[in-house]
Short mmCIF file of C-alpha atoms and ligand atoms in Angstrom, two decimals:
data_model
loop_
_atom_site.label_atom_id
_atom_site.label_comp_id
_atom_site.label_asym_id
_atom_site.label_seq_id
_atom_site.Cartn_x
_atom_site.Cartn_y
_atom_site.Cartn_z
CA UNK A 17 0.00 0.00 0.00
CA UNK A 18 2.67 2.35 0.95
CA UNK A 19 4.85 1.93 -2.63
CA UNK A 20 1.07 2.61 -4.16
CA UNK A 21 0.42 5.43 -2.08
CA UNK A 22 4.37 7.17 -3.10
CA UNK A 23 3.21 6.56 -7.20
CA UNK A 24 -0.32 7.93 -6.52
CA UNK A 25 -2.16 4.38 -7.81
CA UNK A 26 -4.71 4.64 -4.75
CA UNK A 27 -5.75 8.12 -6.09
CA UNK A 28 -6.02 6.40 -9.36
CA UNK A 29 -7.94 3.77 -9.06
CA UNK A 30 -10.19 5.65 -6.71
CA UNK A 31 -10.91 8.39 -9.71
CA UNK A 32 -10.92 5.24 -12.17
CA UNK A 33 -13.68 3.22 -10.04
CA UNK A 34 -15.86 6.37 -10.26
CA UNK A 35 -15.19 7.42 -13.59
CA UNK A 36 -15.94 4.22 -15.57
CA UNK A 37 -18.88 2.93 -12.33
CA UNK A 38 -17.08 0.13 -11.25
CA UNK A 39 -16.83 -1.15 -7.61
CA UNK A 40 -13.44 -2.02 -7.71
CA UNK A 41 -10.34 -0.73 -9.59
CA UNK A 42 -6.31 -2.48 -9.27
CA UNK A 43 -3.42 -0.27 -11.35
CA UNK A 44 -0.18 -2.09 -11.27
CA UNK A 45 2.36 0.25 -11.89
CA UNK A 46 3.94 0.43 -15.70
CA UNK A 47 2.48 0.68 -19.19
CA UNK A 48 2.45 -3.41 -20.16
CA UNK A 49 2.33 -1.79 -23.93
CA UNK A 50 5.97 -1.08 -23.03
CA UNK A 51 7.24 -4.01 -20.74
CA UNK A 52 5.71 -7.53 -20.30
CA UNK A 53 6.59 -7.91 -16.46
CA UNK A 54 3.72 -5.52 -16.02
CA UNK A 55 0.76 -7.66 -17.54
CA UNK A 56 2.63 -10.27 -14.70
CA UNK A 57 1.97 -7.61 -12.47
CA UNK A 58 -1.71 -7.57 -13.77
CA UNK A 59 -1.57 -11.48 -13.64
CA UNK A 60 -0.21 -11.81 -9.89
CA UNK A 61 -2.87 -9.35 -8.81
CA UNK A 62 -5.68 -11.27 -10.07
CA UNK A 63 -4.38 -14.48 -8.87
CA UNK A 64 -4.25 -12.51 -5.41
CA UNK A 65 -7.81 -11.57 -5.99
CA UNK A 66 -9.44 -15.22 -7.30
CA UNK A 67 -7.90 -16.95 -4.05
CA UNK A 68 -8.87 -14.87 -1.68
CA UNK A 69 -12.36 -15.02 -2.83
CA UNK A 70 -12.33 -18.27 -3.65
CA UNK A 71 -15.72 -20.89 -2.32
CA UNK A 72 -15.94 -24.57 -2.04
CA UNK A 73 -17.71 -25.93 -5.54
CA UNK A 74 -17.60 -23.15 -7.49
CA UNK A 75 -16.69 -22.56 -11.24
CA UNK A 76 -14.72 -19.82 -12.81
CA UNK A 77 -15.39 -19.18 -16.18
CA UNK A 78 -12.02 -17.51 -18.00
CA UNK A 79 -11.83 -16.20 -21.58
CA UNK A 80 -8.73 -16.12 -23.68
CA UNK A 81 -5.97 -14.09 -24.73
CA UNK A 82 -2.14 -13.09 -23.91
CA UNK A 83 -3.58 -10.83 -20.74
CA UNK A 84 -5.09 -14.07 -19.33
CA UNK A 85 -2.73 -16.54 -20.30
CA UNK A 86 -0.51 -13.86 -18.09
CA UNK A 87 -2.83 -15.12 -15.19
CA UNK A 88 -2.39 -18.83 -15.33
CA UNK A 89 1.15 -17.94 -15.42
CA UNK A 90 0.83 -16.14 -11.84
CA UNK A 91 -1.64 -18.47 -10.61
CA UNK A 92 0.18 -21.24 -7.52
CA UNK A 93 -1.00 -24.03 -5.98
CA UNK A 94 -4.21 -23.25 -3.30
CA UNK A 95 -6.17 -25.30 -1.41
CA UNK A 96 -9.12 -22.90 -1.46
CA UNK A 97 -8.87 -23.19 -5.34
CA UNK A 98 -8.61 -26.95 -4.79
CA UNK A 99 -12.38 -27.66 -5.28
CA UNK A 100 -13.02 -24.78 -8.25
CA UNK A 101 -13.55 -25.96 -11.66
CA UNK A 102 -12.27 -23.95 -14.00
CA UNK A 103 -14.03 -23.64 -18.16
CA UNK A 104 -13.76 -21.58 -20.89
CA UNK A 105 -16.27 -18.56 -21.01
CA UNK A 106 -16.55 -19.35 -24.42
CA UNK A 107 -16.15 -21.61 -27.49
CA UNK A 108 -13.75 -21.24 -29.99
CA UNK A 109 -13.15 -17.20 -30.96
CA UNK A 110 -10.23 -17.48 -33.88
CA UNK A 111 -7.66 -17.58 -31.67
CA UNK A 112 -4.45 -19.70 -31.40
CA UNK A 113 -4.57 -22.36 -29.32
CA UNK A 114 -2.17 -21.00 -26.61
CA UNK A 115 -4.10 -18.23 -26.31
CA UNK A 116 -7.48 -19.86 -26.53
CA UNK A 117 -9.99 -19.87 -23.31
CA UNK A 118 -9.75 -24.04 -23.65
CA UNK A 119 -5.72 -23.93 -23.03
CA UNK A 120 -5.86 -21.10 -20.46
CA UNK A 121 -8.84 -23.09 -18.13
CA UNK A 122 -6.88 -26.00 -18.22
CA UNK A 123 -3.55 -23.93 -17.21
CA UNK A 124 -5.05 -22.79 -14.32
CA UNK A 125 -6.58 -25.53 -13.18
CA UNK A 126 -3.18 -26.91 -13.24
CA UNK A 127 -1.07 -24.36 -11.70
CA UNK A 128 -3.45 -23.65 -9.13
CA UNK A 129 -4.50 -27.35 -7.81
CA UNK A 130 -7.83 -27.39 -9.04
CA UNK A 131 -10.16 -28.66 -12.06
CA UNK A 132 -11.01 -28.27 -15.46
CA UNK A 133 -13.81 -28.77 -18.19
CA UNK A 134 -13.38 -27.87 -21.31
CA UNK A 135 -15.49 -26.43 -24.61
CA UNK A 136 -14.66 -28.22 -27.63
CA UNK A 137 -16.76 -26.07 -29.76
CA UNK A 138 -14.30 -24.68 -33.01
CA UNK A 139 -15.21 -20.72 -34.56
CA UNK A 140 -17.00 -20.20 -37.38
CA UNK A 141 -19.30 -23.11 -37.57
CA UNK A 142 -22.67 -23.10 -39.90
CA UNK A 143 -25.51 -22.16 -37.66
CA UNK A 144 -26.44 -26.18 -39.26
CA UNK A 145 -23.52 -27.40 -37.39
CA UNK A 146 -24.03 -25.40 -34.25
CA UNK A 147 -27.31 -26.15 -33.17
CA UNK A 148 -26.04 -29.68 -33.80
CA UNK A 149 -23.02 -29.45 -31.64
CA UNK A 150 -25.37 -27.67 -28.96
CA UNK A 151 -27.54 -30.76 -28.36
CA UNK A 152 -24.49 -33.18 -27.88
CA UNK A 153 -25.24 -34.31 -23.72
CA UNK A 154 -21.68 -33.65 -23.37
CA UNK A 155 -21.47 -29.71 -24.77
CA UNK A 156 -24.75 -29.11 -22.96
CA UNK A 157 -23.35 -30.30 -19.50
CA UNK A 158 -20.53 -27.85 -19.88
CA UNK A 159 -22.35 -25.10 -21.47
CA UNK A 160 -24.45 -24.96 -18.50
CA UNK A 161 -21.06 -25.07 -15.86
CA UNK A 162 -19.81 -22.11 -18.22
CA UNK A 163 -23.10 -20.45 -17.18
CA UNK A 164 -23.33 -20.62 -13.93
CA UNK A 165 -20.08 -19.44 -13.00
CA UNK A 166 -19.79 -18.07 -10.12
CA UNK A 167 -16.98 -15.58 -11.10
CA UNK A 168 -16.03 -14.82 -14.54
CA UNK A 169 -12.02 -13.56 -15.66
CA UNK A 170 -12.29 -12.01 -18.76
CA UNK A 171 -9.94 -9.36 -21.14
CA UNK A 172 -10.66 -6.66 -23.16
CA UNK A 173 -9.10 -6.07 -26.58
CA UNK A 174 -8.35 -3.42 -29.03
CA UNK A 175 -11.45 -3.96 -31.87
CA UNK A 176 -9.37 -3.56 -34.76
CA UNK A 177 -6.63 -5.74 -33.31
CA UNK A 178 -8.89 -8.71 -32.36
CA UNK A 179 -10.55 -9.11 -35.31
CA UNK A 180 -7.13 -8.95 -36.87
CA UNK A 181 -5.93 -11.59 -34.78
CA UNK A 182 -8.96 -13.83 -35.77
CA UNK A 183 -8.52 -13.13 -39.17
CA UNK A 184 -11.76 -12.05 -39.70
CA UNK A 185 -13.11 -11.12 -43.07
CA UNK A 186 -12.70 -8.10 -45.13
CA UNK A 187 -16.19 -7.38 -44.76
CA UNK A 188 -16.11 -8.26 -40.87
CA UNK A 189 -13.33 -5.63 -41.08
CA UNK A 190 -14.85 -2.82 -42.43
CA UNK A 191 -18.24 -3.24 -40.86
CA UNK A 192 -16.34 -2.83 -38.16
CA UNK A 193 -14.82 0.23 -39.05
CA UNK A 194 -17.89 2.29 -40.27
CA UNK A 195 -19.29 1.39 -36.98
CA UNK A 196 -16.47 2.32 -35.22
CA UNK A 197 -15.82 -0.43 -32.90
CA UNK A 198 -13.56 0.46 -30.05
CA UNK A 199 -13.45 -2.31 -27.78
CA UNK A 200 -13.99 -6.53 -27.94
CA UNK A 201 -14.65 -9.02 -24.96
CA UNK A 202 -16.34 -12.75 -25.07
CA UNK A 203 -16.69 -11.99 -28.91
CA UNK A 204 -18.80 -8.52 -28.94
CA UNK A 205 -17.55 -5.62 -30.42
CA UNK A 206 -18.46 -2.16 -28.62
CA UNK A 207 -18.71 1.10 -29.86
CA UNK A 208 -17.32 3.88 -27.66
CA UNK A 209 -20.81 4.68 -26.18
CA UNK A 210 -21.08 0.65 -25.13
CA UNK A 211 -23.26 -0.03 -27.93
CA UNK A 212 -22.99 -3.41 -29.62
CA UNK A 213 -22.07 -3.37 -33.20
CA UNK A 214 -20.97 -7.05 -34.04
CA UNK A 215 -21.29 -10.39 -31.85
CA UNK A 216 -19.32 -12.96 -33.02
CA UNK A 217 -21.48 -16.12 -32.79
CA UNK A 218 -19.96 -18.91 -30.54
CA UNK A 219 -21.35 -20.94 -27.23
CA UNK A 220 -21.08 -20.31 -24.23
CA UNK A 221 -21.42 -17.27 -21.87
CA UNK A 222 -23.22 -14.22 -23.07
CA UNK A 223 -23.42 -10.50 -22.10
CA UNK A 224 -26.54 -11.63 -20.35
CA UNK A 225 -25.33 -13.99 -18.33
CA UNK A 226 -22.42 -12.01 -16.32
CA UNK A 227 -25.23 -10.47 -14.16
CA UNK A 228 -25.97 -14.21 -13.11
CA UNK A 229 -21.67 -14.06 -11.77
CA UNK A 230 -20.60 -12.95 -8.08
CA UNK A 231 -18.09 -11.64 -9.75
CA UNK A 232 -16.35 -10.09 -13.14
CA UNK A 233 -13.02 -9.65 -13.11
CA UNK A 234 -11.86 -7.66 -16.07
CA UNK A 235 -8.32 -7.80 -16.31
CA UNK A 236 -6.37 -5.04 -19.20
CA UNK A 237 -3.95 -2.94 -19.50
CA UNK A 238 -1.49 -0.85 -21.74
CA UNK A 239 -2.08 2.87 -22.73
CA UNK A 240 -3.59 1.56 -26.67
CA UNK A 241 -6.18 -0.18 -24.66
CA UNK A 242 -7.25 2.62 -23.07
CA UNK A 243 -10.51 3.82 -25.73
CA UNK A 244 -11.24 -0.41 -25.78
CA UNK A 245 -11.48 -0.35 -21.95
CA UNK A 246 -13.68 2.76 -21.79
CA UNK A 247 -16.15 1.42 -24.22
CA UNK A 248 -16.17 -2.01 -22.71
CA UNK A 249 -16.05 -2.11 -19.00
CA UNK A 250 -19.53 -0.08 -18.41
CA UNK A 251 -21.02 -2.32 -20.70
CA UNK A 252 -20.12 -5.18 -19.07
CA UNK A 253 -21.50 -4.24 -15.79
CA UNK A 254 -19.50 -3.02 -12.68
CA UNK A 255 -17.13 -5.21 -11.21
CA UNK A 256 -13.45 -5.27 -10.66
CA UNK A 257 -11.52 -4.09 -13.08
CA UNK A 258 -7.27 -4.85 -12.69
CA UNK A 259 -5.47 -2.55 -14.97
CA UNK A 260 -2.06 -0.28 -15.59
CA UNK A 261 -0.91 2.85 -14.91
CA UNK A 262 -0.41 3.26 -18.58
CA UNK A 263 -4.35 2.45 -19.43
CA UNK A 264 -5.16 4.14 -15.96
CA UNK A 265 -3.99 7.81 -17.33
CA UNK A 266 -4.56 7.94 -20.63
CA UNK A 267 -8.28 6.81 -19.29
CA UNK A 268 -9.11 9.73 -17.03
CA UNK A 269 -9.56 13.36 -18.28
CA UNK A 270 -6.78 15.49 -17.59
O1 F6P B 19 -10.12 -13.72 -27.64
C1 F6P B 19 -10.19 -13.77 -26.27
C2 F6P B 19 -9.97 -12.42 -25.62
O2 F6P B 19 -10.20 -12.53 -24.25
C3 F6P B 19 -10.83 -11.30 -26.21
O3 F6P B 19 -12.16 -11.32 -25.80
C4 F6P B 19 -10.05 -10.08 -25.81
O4 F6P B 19 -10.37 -8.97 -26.61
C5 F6P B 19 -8.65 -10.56 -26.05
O5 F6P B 19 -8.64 -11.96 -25.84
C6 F6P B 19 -7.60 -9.87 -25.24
O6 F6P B 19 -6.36 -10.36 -25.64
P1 F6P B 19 -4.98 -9.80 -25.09
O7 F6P B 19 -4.99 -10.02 -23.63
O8 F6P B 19 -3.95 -10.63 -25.78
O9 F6P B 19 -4.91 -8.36 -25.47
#
């Protein structure tokens, strides 16, 4: 608290909490845009967070990404984790598999001593082949684990960047664009005013279920994220958001 206190972070995340209505705010020093040790930082705080409010029996639904895979790096062995069964948020999104939500549940699960499930549902199915997959017993079982989660861990992403990184289509792309899509998080696209503009189709959790959770963590960072993080964390409802000092200032008015 003290080493907070001399870089002004509790000021910060007070003003941050308030500006963007969440209830809680963590900046980690550093702009993780510029050095990787501080999405660790990011990672090791939210570790912190999901053991201390860890219950017996509960799931915690994670989505993807290089911020969360940061996570189940931090994460050690707990024994009030021992009991938690980890899943994916979502199906398949486009992304590679070490940075898919599958990989990352299973990580943590690992690293921290408890459980896993996983989604085995790939992107960019027919709607045919979807409602298919949706009535194997198996899918259905976890899909409805994935929604019940007691606590969901979850990124936010640059819009451009993520669809990008899923190798969307052109038209995807510049839909996007005219739009103008700020923000992406369990496959929606936001505009900066939190308005929708694109949901990728997938299984899992949706926007609608997260006011079902005890708890969303929202864990992001890095001074480029800042407009995604504006546009995305009111949307998604209130929780705890663990970010950087980087996204923290260039977030805030002057
Ligand atoms: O694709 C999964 C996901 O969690 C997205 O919803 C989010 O936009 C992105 O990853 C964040 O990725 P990164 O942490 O690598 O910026």
């Amino acid at each position: 608290p003290l080493m907070k206190d001399l870089f002004g972070l509790t000021d910060l995340e007070k003003r941050l909490a308030t500006h963007l209505h969440l209830k809680r705010v963590i900046v980690v020093p550093g702009d993780s845009d510029q050095s990787d040790w501080v999405k660790k930082e990011m990672g090791r705080a939210v570790a912190r967070i999901l053991k201390s409010i860890a219950q017996p029996d509960q799931v915690v639904a994670v989505a993807g990404g290089t911020t969360l895979a940061a996570v189940a790096e931090m994460m050690t062995a707990s024994s009030s984790l021992k009991e938690t069964t980890f899943v994916p948020a979502r199906g398949g999104l486009g992304e590679a598999v070490e940075l898919e939500a599958n990989t990352i549940a299973s990580q943590m699960a690992t690293k921290s001593g408890g459980k896993y499930q996983l989604l085995h549902v790939p992107d960019q199915l027919s709607d045919e082949a979807r409602e298919t997959l949706i009535k194997e017993p198996h899918i259905q079982e976890v899909v409805e684990l994935v929604r019940s989660a007691r606590i969901v861990v979850h990124g936010i992403g640059d819009a451009k960047a993520m669809a990008e990184r899923r190798k969307s289509s052109p038209q995807l792309l510049a839909h996007l664009q005219q739009e103008g899509a700020v923000g992406e998080a369990f496959g929606y696209y936001f505009a900066p005013d939190g308005r929708i503009v694109y949901y990728g189709r997938s299984i899992g959790l949706t926007l609608e279920d997260l006011a079902g959770a005890d708890n969303v963590i929202t864990v992001a960072g890095g001074s480029d994220k800042a407009a995604s993080i504006a546009a995305v964390c009111p949307a998604v409802g209130g929780g705890t958001l663990i970010t950087d000092e980087g996204a923290a200032r260039a977030i805030l008015p002057m």
